[in-house]
Amino acid sequence: MNKTPQEQFMLEAISLSSHGMINNEGGPFGCVIVKNNMIIGRGHNKVISTNDPTAHAEIVAIRDACQHLGAFQLDGCQLYTSCEPCPMCLGAIYWARPEKVFYACTRSDAAQIGFDDHFIYEEIMSDQQQRKLPMKQLLRSEALKVFSSWSAKSDKTFY
Amino acid sequence: MNKTPQEQFMLEAISLSSHGMINNEGGPFGCVIVKNNMIIGRGHNKVISTNDPTAHAEIVAIRDACQHLGAFQLDGCQLYTSCEPCPMCLGAIYWARPEKVFYACTRSDAAQIGFDDHFIYEEIMSDQQQRKLPMKQLLRSEALKVFSSWSAKSDKTFY
């Protein structure tokens, strides 16, 4: 059966998920980023091979696509990921601002094979005092001085 | 007045936040990661200078510290950030697993100077159907085959 362009892009993301897993680079996750019907960024999970806990497929693909575009935003792009993004990657997607996200497996599917993104979703949605991760505030007034300098800065770039 | 070691580490994170801003590398955010009372990772926001929307201070510092350790986890480490982490960075922190987080400014302080992490928190906490970002599922059964291969894989590393 003929595949739609969207299905073909997703198959490429799934192919990357398999490739990285077979090479022991990380978990079974892949991602491609498309603009004007061309793939402009690719990524698969490289947490193990690069000792980088942030090297999830989506983050790797976003960085790759942004280098390709020479821009820090994915204007007019679609992101195809072989699994529903974890909170880190979903946050990265919001900062990168693609126009649409396609995903294949769900976060429940990921939990079934041992990746408990669900725990992180729960934690992020919890009040700070309820989280398992201890967080403590320190020296706010010192840091606010730098924020004031940012506000007063005339040559700043927003992102 | 004498500073505690914790305050000294936070002052270093704040100093990095100022440094990066003055050099037009990105927003006014800095981070250091400490293990056994030594700084083992540093980062400041480099979104603008590297065209990388994921180059927030915490992500940069986590990657730096993990390279230093040769590991994908921050066992026994403390993370000091000049501002409460955005959802992307908080997710990254959960994956990296430091034992404690210290922050100076709050997400409300960040919103005051134009960084609306609040919007991303709202979106991540919303049901997918309610989000501003369109998300669509595609080819789950194809991607699940790779998940099954992962489950059956005997030489995998968990992270």
Coordinates of N, CA, C and O in Angstrom, one line a residue, chain B:
Chain B
M1 N 30.3 40.2 54.9 CA 29.8 39.0 55.6 C 30.3 37.7 54.9 O 30.3 37.7 53.6
N2 N 30.8 36.7 55.6 CA 31.2 35.5 55.0 C 30.1 34.8 54.3 O 29.0 34.7 54.8
K3 N 30.4 34.2 53.2 CA 29.4 33.4 52.4 C 29.6 31.9 52.8 O 30.7 31.4 52.9
T4 N 28.5 31.2 52.8 CA 28.5 29.8 52.9 C 29.0 29.2 51.6 O 28.9 29.8 50.6
P5 N 29.5 27.9 51.6 CA 29.9 27.3 50.3 C 28.7 27.3 49.4 O 28.9 27.6 48.2
Q6 N 27.5 27.0 49.9 CA 26.3 27.0 49.0 C 26.1 28.4 48.3 O 25.8 28.5 47.1
E7 N 26.3 29.4 49.1 CA 26.1 30.8 48.6 C 27.2 31.1 47.5 O 27.0 31.7 46.5
Q8 N 28.4 30.6 47.8 CA 29.5 30.8 46.9 C 29.3 30.2 45.5 O 29.5 30.7 44.4
F9 N 28.7 28.9 45.6 CA 28.4 28.2 44.3 C 27.3 29.0 43.6 O 27.3 29.1 42.4
M10 N 26.3 29.5 44.3 CA 25.2 30.2 43.6 C 25.8 31.5 43.0 O 25.4 31.9 41.9
L11 N 26.7 32.2 43.8 CA 27.3 33.4 43.2 C 28.0 33.1 41.9 O 28.0 33.9 41.0
E12 N 28.6 31.9 41.8 CA 29.3 31.6 40.5 C 28.2 31.4 39.4 O 28.5 31.8 38.3
A13 N 27.1 30.7 39.7 CA 26.1 30.6 38.7 C 25.5 32.0 38.3 O 25.3 32.2 37.1
I14 N 25.4 32.9 39.3 CA 24.9 34.2 38.9 C 25.9 35.0 38.1 O 25.6 35.7 37.1
S15 N 27.2 34.8 38.4 CA 28.2 35.4 37.6 C 28.2 34.9 36.2 O 28.3 35.7 35.2
L16 N 28.0 33.6 36.0 CA 27.9 33.1 34.6 C 26.6 33.7 33.9 O 26.7 33.9 32.7
S17 N 25.6 33.9 34.6 CA 24.4 34.4 34.0 C 24.6 35.8 33.5 O 24.2 36.2 32.4
S18 N 25.4 36.6 34.2 CA 25.8 38.0 33.8 C 26.8 37.9 32.6 O 26.6 38.7 31.6
H19 N 27.7 37.1 32.7 CA 28.7 36.9 31.6 C 28.1 36.6 30.3 O 28.4 37.3 29.3
G20 N 27.2 35.6 30.2 CA 26.6 35.2 29.0 C 25.7 36.3 28.4 O 25.7 36.5 27.2
M21 N 25.0 37.0 29.3 CA 24.2 38.1 28.8 C 25.0 39.2 28.2 O 24.7 39.7 27.1
I22 N 26.1 39.6 28.9 CA 26.9 40.7 28.4 C 27.5 40.4 27.1 O 27.6 41.3 26.2
N23 N 27.8 39.2 26.9 CA 28.4 38.7 25.6 C 27.4 38.5 24.5 O 27.7 37.9 23.4
N24 N 26.1 38.7 24.8 CA 25.0 38.5 23.8 C 24.9 37.0 23.4 O 24.6 36.7 22.3
E25 N 25.2 36.1 24.3 CA 25.1 34.7 24.0 C 23.7 34.1 24.2 O 23.3 33.1 23.6
G26 N 23.0 34.8 25.0 CA 21.6 34.4 25.3 C 21.0 35.1 26.5 O 21.5 36.2 26.9
G27 N 20.0 34.6 27.1 CA 19.3 35.2 28.2 C 20.2 35.2 29.5 O 21.2 34.5 29.5
P28 N 19.8 35.9 30.5 CA 20.6 36.0 31.7 C 20.4 34.9 32.7 O 19.9 35.0 33.8
F29 N 21.0 33.7 32.3 CA 20.8 32.5 33.1 C 22.1 31.8 33.2 O 22.8 31.6 32.2
G30 N 22.5 31.3 34.4 CA 23.7 30.6 34.6 C 23.5 29.4 35.6 O 22.5 29.4 36.3
C31 N 24.4 28.5 35.5 CA 24.3 27.2 36.3 C 25.6 26.6 36.6 O 26.5 26.6 35.7
V32 N 25.8 26.1 37.8 CA 27.0 25.3 38.0 C 26.5 23.9 38.7 O 25.5 23.9 39.3
I33 N 27.3 22.9 38.5 CA 27.1 21.6 39.1 C 28.2 21.2 40.0 O 29.4 21.4 39.6
V34 N 27.9 20.8 41.2 CA 28.9 20.6 42.2 C 28.9 19.1 42.7 O 27.9 18.5 42.9
K35 N 30.1 18.6 42.9 CA 30.2 17.3 43.5 C 31.4 17.3 44.4 O 32.5 17.8 44.1
N36 N 31.2 16.8 45.6 CA 32.2 16.8 46.7 C 32.8 18.2 46.9 O 34.1 18.4 46.9
N37 N 31.9 19.2 46.9 CA 32.4 20.6 47.1 C 33.3 21.2 46.0 O 33.9 22.2 46.2
M38 N 33.2 20.6 44.8 CA 34.0 21.1 43.7 C 33.0 21.3 42.5 O 32.2 20.5 42.3
I39 N 33.2 22.4 41.8 CA 32.4 22.7 40.6 C 32.9 21.7 39.5 O 34.1 21.8 39.1
I40 N 32.0 20.9 39.0 CA 32.4 20.0 37.9 C 31.7 20.2 36.6 O 32.0 19.6 35.6
G41 N 30.8 21.2 36.6 CA 30.2 21.6 35.3 C 29.7 23.0 35.4 O 29.3 23.5 36.5
R42 N 29.8 23.7 34.3 CA 29.3 25.1 34.2 C 28.5 25.4 33.0 O 28.8 24.7 31.9
G43 N 27.6 26.3 33.0 CA 26.8 26.6 31.8 C 26.2 27.9 31.9 O 25.8 28.4 33.0
H44 N 26.0 28.6 30.8 CA 25.2 29.8 30.7 C 24.4 29.7 29.4 O 24.7 28.9 28.5
N45 N 23.3 30.4 29.4 CA 22.4 30.3 28.2 C 23.2 30.7 26.9 O 23.8 31.8 26.9
K46 N 23.1 29.9 25.9 CA 23.8 30.1 24.6 C 22.8 30.0 23.5 O 23.2 29.6 22.4
V47 N 21.5 30.2 23.7 CA 20.5 30.0 22.6 C 20.8 30.8 21.4 O 20.8 30.3 20.3
I48 N 21.2 32.1 21.6 CA 21.5 33.0 20.5 C 22.8 32.7 19.8 O 22.8 32.5 18.6
S49 N 23.8 32.6 20.6 CA 25.2 32.4 20.0 C 25.4 31.1 19.3 O 26.2 31.0 18.4
T50 N 24.6 30.1 19.7 CA 24.8 28.8 19.1 C 23.6 28.3 18.2 O 23.6 27.2 17.7
N51 N 22.6 29.2 18.1 CA 21.4 28.8 17.3 C 20.9 27.5 17.9 O 20.6 26.6 17.1
D52 N 20.8 27.4 19.2 CA 20.3 26.1 19.8 C 19.3 26.4 20.8 O 19.6 26.8 21.9
P53 N 18.0 26.2 20.5 CA 17.0 26.5 21.5 C 17.0 25.6 22.8 O 16.4 26.0 23.8
T54 N 17.8 24.6 22.7 CA 18.0 23.7 23.9 C 19.2 24.2 24.8 O 19.4 23.6 25.9
A55 N 19.9 25.2 24.4 CA 21.2 25.5 25.1 C 20.9 26.5 26.3 O 21.4 27.6 26.4
H56 N 20.0 26.0 27.1 CA 19.7 26.7 28.4 C 20.9 26.4 29.3 O 21.6 25.4 29.2
A57 N 21.0 27.3 30.3 CA 22.2 27.2 31.3 C 22.2 25.8 31.9 O 23.3 25.2 32.0
E58 N 21.1 25.3 32.3 CA 21.1 24.0 33.0 C 21.5 22.8 32.1 O 22.3 21.9 32.5
I59 N 21.0 22.9 30.9 CA 21.3 21.8 29.9 C 22.8 21.9 29.6 O 23.5 20.8 29.5
V60 N 23.3 23.1 29.4 CA 24.7 23.2 29.0 C 25.6 22.7 30.2 O 26.6 22.0 30.0
A61 N 25.2 23.0 31.4 CA 26.0 22.6 32.6 C 25.9 21.1 32.8 O 26.9 20.4 33.2
I62 N 24.7 20.5 32.6 CA 24.5 19.1 32.8 C 25.4 18.3 31.8 O 26.1 17.4 32.1
R63 N 25.4 18.8 30.5 CA 26.3 18.2 29.5 C 27.7 18.3 29.9 O 28.5 17.3 29.7
D64 N 28.1 19.5 30.4 CA 29.5 19.7 30.8 C 29.9 18.8 31.9 O 31.0 18.1 31.9
A65 N 29.1 18.7 32.9 CA 29.4 17.9 34.1 C 29.4 16.4 33.7 O 30.3 15.7 34.2
C66 N 28.5 16.0 32.9 CA 28.5 14.5 32.5 C 29.8 14.2 31.7 O 30.3 13.1 31.8
Q67 N 30.2 15.1 30.9 CA 31.5 14.9 30.1 C 32.6 14.7 31.1 O 33.5 13.9 31.0
H68 N 32.6 15.6 32.1 CA 33.7 15.6 33.2 C 33.7 14.3 33.9 O 34.7 13.7 34.2
L69 N 32.4 13.8 34.2 CA 32.3 12.5 35.0 C 32.5 11.3 34.1 O 32.7 10.2 34.7
G70 N 32.3 11.4 32.8 CA 32.2 10.3 32.0 C 31.1 9.4 32.3 O 31.1 8.2 32.3
A71 N 29.9 10.0 32.6 CA 28.7 9.3 33.0 C 27.5 10.0 32.6 O 27.6 11.2 32.3
F72 N 26.4 9.3 32.5 CA 25.1 10.0 32.1 C 24.2 10.3 33.2 O 23.1 10.6 33.1
Q73 N 24.8 10.2 34.5 CA 24.0 10.5 35.6 C 24.9 11.4 36.6 O 26.1 11.2 36.6
L74 N 24.2 12.3 37.3 CA 24.9 13.2 38.2 C 24.8 12.7 39.6 O 24.3 13.4 40.5
D75 N 25.2 11.5 39.9 CA 25.1 10.9 41.2 C 25.8 11.7 42.2 O 27.0 12.1 42.0
G76 N 25.2 12.0 43.3 CA 25.8 12.8 44.4 C 26.1 14.2 44.1 O 27.0 14.8 44.7
C77 N 25.5 14.8 43.1 CA 25.8 16.1 42.7 C 24.6 17.1 43.1 O 23.5 16.7 43.3
Q78 N 25.0 18.4 43.2 CA 24.0 19.4 43.5 C 24.1 20.4 42.3 O 25.2 20.7 41.8
L79 N 22.9 20.8 41.9 CA 22.8 21.8 40.8 C 22.4 23.1 41.3 O 21.4 23.3 42.0
Y80 N 23.2 24.2 40.9 CA 22.9 25.5 41.3 C 22.5 26.3 40.1 O 23.3 26.4 39.1
T81 N 21.3 26.9 40.0 CA 20.9 27.6 38.8 C 20.4 29.0 39.3 O 19.7 29.1 40.3
S82 N 20.7 30.0 38.5 CA 20.3 31.4 38.8 C 18.8 31.6 38.7 O 18.4 32.7 39.2
C83 N 18.1 30.7 38.1 CA 16.6 30.8 38.0 C 16.0 29.5 38.1 O 16.5 28.5 37.5
E84 N 14.8 29.4 38.7 CA 14.0 28.2 38.7 C 13.9 27.6 37.3 O 13.6 28.3 36.4
P85 N 14.2 26.3 37.1 CA 14.3 25.7 35.8 C 12.9 25.8 35.0 O 11.9 25.6 35.6
C86 N 13.0 25.9 33.7 CA 11.9 25.8 32.9 C 11.5 24.3 32.7 O 12.3 23.5 33.2
P87 N 10.4 23.9 32.2 CA 10.0 22.5 32.1 C 11.0 21.7 31.4 O 11.3 20.5 31.8
M88 N 11.6 22.2 30.3 CA 12.6 21.4 29.6 C 13.8 21.1 30.5 O 14.3 20.0 30.6
C89 N 14.3 22.1 31.2 CA 15.4 21.9 32.1 C 15.1 21.1 33.3 O 15.9 20.3 33.7
L90 N 13.9 21.3 33.8 CA 13.5 20.4 35.0 C 13.4 19.0 34.5 O 13.9 18.1 35.2
G91 N 12.9 18.7 33.3 CA 12.9 17.4 32.8 C 14.3 16.8 32.7 O 14.6 15.7 33.1
A92 N 15.2 17.6 32.1 CA 16.6 17.2 32.0 C 17.2 16.9 33.3 O 18.0 16.0 33.5
I93 N 16.9 17.7 34.3 CA 17.4 17.5 35.7 C 16.9 16.1 36.2 O 17.7 15.4 36.8
Y94 N 15.6 15.8 36.0 CA 15.1 14.5 36.4 C 15.9 13.3 35.7 O 16.2 12.3 36.3
W95 N 16.2 13.5 34.4 CA 16.9 12.4 33.7 C 18.4 12.3 34.2 O 18.9 11.3 34.3
A96 N 18.9 13.5 34.6 CA 20.4 13.5 35.0 C 20.5 13.1 36.5 O 21.6 12.6 36.9
R97 N 19.4 13.3 37.3 CA 19.3 12.8 38.7 C 20.4 13.3 39.6 O 21.1 12.5 40.4
P98 N 20.6 14.7 39.7 CA 21.4 15.2 40.8 C 20.6 15.0 42.1 O 19.4 14.8 42.0
E99 N 21.2 15.2 43.3 CA 20.5 14.9 44.5 C 19.7 16.1 45.0 O 18.8 16.0 45.8
K100 N 20.1 17.3 44.6 CA 19.4 18.5 45.1 C 19.6 19.7 44.1 O 20.6 19.8 43.4
V101 N 18.6 20.5 44.0 CA 18.7 21.7 43.2 C 18.5 23.0 44.0 O 17.6 23.1 44.9
F102 N 19.4 23.9 43.8 CA 19.3 25.3 44.4 C 19.0 26.2 43.3 O 19.6 26.2 42.2
Y103 N 18.1 27.2 43.5 CA 17.8 28.2 42.5 C 17.7 29.5 43.2 O 17.4 29.6 44.4
A104 N 17.8 30.6 42.4 CA 17.8 31.9 42.9 C 16.4 32.6 42.5 O 15.5 32.6 43.3
C105 N 16.3 33.1 41.3 CA 15.1 33.7 40.9 C 14.0 32.7 40.7 O 14.3 31.5 40.5
T106 N 12.8 33.1 40.7 CA 11.6 32.2 40.4 C 11.2 32.3 39.0 O 11.5 33.2 38.3
R107 N 10.3 31.4 38.6 CA 9.7 31.5 37.3 C 8.9 32.7 37.1 O 8.8 33.2 35.9
S108 N 8.3 33.3 38.1 CA 7.6 34.5 38.0 C 8.6 35.7 37.7 O 8.3 36.6 37.0
D109 N 9.7 35.6 38.4 CA 10.7 36.7 38.1 C 11.1 36.6 36.6 O 11.3 37.6 36.0
A110 N 11.3 35.4 36.1 CA 11.6 35.2 34.7 C 10.5 35.7 33.8 O 10.8 36.4 32.8
A111 N 9.3 35.5 34.1 CA 8.2 36.0 33.3 C 8.2 37.5 33.3 O 7.9 38.2 32.3
Q112 N 8.6 38.1 34.5 CA 8.6 39.6 34.5 C 9.6 40.2 33.5 O 9.4 41.3 33.1
I113 N 10.6 39.5 33.2 CA 11.6 40.0 32.2 C 11.4 39.4 30.8 O 12.3 39.5 30.0
G114 N 10.3 38.8 30.6 CA 9.9 38.4 29.2 C 10.1 36.9 28.9 O 9.9 36.5 27.7
F115 N 10.5 36.1 29.8 CA 10.6 34.7 29.6 C 9.5 33.9 30.2 O 9.4 33.7 31.4
D116 N 8.5 33.5 29.3 CA 7.3 33.0 29.9 C 7.3 31.5 29.9 O 6.5 30.8 29.3
D117 N 8.1 31.0 30.8 CA 8.1 29.6 31.1 C 6.8 29.1 31.6 O 6.4 28.0 31.4
H118 N 6.0 30.0 32.2 CA 4.7 29.7 32.7 C 3.8 29.1 31.6 O 3.1 28.1 31.9
F119 N 3.8 29.7 30.4 CA 3.0 29.2 29.3 C 3.4 27.7 29.0 O 2.5 26.9 28.8
I120 N 4.7 27.4 29.0 CA 5.1 26.0 28.7 C 4.7 25.1 29.9 O 4.2 23.9 29.6
Y121 N 4.8 25.5 31.1 CA 4.3 24.7 32.2 C 2.8 24.4 32.0 O 2.3 23.3 32.2
E122 N 2.0 25.4 31.7 CA 0.6 25.2 31.5 C 0.3 24.2 30.4 O -0.6 23.4 30.5
E123 N 1.0 24.4 29.3 CA 0.8 23.5 28.1 C 1.1 22.0 28.5 O 0.4 21.1 28.2
I124 N 2.3 21.8 29.1 CA 2.7 20.4 29.5 C 1.7 19.8 30.4 O 1.4 18.6 30.4
M125 N 1.1 20.6 31.3 CA 0.1 20.1 32.2 C -1.3 19.9 31.6 O -2.1 19.3 32.2
S126 N -1.5 20.4 30.4 CA -2.8 20.2 29.8 C -2.9 18.9 29.0 O -1.9 18.3 28.6
D127 N -4.1 18.5 28.9 CA -4.4 17.3 28.0 C -3.9 17.7 26.6 O -4.1 18.8 26.2
Q128 N -3.5 16.7 25.9 CA -3.0 16.9 24.5 C -4.0 17.7 23.7 O -3.6 18.5 22.9
Q129 N -5.3 17.3 23.8 CA -6.3 17.9 23.0 C -6.5 19.4 23.3 O -7.0 20.2 22.4
Q130 N -6.1 19.8 24.5 CA -6.3 21.2 24.9 C -5.1 22.1 24.5 O -5.1 23.3 24.7
R131 N -4.0 21.5 24.1 CA -2.8 22.3 23.9 C -2.8 23.1 22.6 O -3.5 22.8 21.7
K132 N -2.1 24.2 22.7 CA -2.0 25.1 21.5 C -1.2 24.4 20.4 O -1.4 24.7 19.2
L133 N -0.3 23.5 20.8 CA 0.6 22.8 19.8 C -0.2 21.6 19.3 O -0.5 20.7 20.1
P134 N -0.5 21.5 18.0 CA -1.2 20.3 17.5 C -0.3 19.1 17.5 O 0.9 19.2 17.1
M135 N -0.8 18.0 18.0 CA -0.1 16.7 18.0 C -1.0 15.6 17.4 O -2.2 15.6 17.7
K136 N -0.4 14.8 16.6 CA -1.2 13.8 16.0 C -0.5 12.4 16.0 O 0.7 12.4 15.7
Q137 N -1.2 11.4 16.3 CA -0.6 10.0 16.3 C -0.6 9.4 14.9 O -1.5 9.6 14.2
L138 N 0.5 8.6 14.7 CA 0.7 8.0 13.4 C 1.5 6.8 13.5 O 2.5 6.8 14.2
L139 N 1.1 5.7 12.9 CA 2.0 4.5 12.7 C 2.5 3.9 14.1 O 3.6 3.4 14.1
R140 N 1.6 3.9 15.1 CA 2.0 3.4 16.4 C 2.5 1.9 16.3 O 3.5 1.5 16.9
S141 N 1.8 1.1 15.5 CA 2.1 -0.3 15.4 C 3.5 -0.6 14.8 O 4.2 -1.5 15.2
E142 N 3.9 0.3 13.9 CA 5.2 0.1 13.3 C 6.3 0.4 14.4 O 7.3 -0.3 14.5
A143 N 6.1 1.5 15.1 CA 7.1 1.9 16.1 C 7.1 0.9 17.3 O 8.2 0.7 17.9
L144 N 6.0 0.3 17.6 CA 5.9 -0.7 18.7 C 6.8 -1.9 18.4 O 7.3 -2.5 19.3
K145 N 7.0 -2.2 17.1 CA 7.9 -3.3 16.8 C 9.3 -3.1 17.3 O 10.0 -4.0 17.8
V146 N 9.8 -1.8 17.2 CA 11.1 -1.5 17.7 C 11.1 -1.6 19.2 O 12.1 -2.0 19.8
F147 N 10.0 -1.2 19.9 CA 10.0 -1.3 21.3 C 10.0 -2.8 21.7 O 10.7 -3.1 22.7
S148 N 9.4 -3.6 21.0 CA 9.5 -5.1 21.3 C 10.9 -5.6 21.1 O 11.4 -6.4 22.0
S149 N 11.6 -5.1 20.1 CA 13.0 -5.5 20.0 C 13.8 -5.0 21.2 O 14.7 -5.7 21.6
W150 N 13.5 -3.8 21.7 CA 14.3 -3.3 22.8 C 14.0 -4.3 24.0 O 14.9 -4.6 24.8
S151 N 12.7 -4.6 24.2 CA 12.4 -5.5 25.3 C 13.2 -6.8 25.3 O 13.6 -7.4 26.3
A152 N 13.3 -7.3 24.0 CA 14.0 -8.6 23.8 C 15.5 -8.5 23.8 O 16.2 -9.6 23.9
K153 N 16.0 -7.3 23.8 CA 17.5 -7.1 23.6 C 18.2 -7.5 24.9 O 17.8 -7.0 26.0
S154 N 19.2 -8.3 24.8 CA 19.9 -8.8 26.0 C 21.0 -7.9 26.5 O 21.4 -7.9 27.6
D155 N 21.6 -7.1 25.6 CA 22.8 -6.3 25.9 C 22.4 -4.8 26.1 O 23.3 -4.0 25.8
K156 N 21.2 -4.5 26.6 CA 20.9 -3.1 26.6 C 21.3 -2.4 28.0 O 21.4 -3.1 29.0
T157 N 21.5 -1.1 27.9 CA 21.9 -0.4 29.1 C 20.7 0.5 29.4 O 20.2 1.3 28.5
F158 N 20.2 0.5 30.6 CA 19.1 1.4 31.1 C 19.7 2.7 31.5 O 20.8 2.8 32.0
Y159 N 18.9 3.7 31.4 CA 19.4 5.1 31.8 C 18.2 5.8 32.5 O 17.1 5.4 32.5

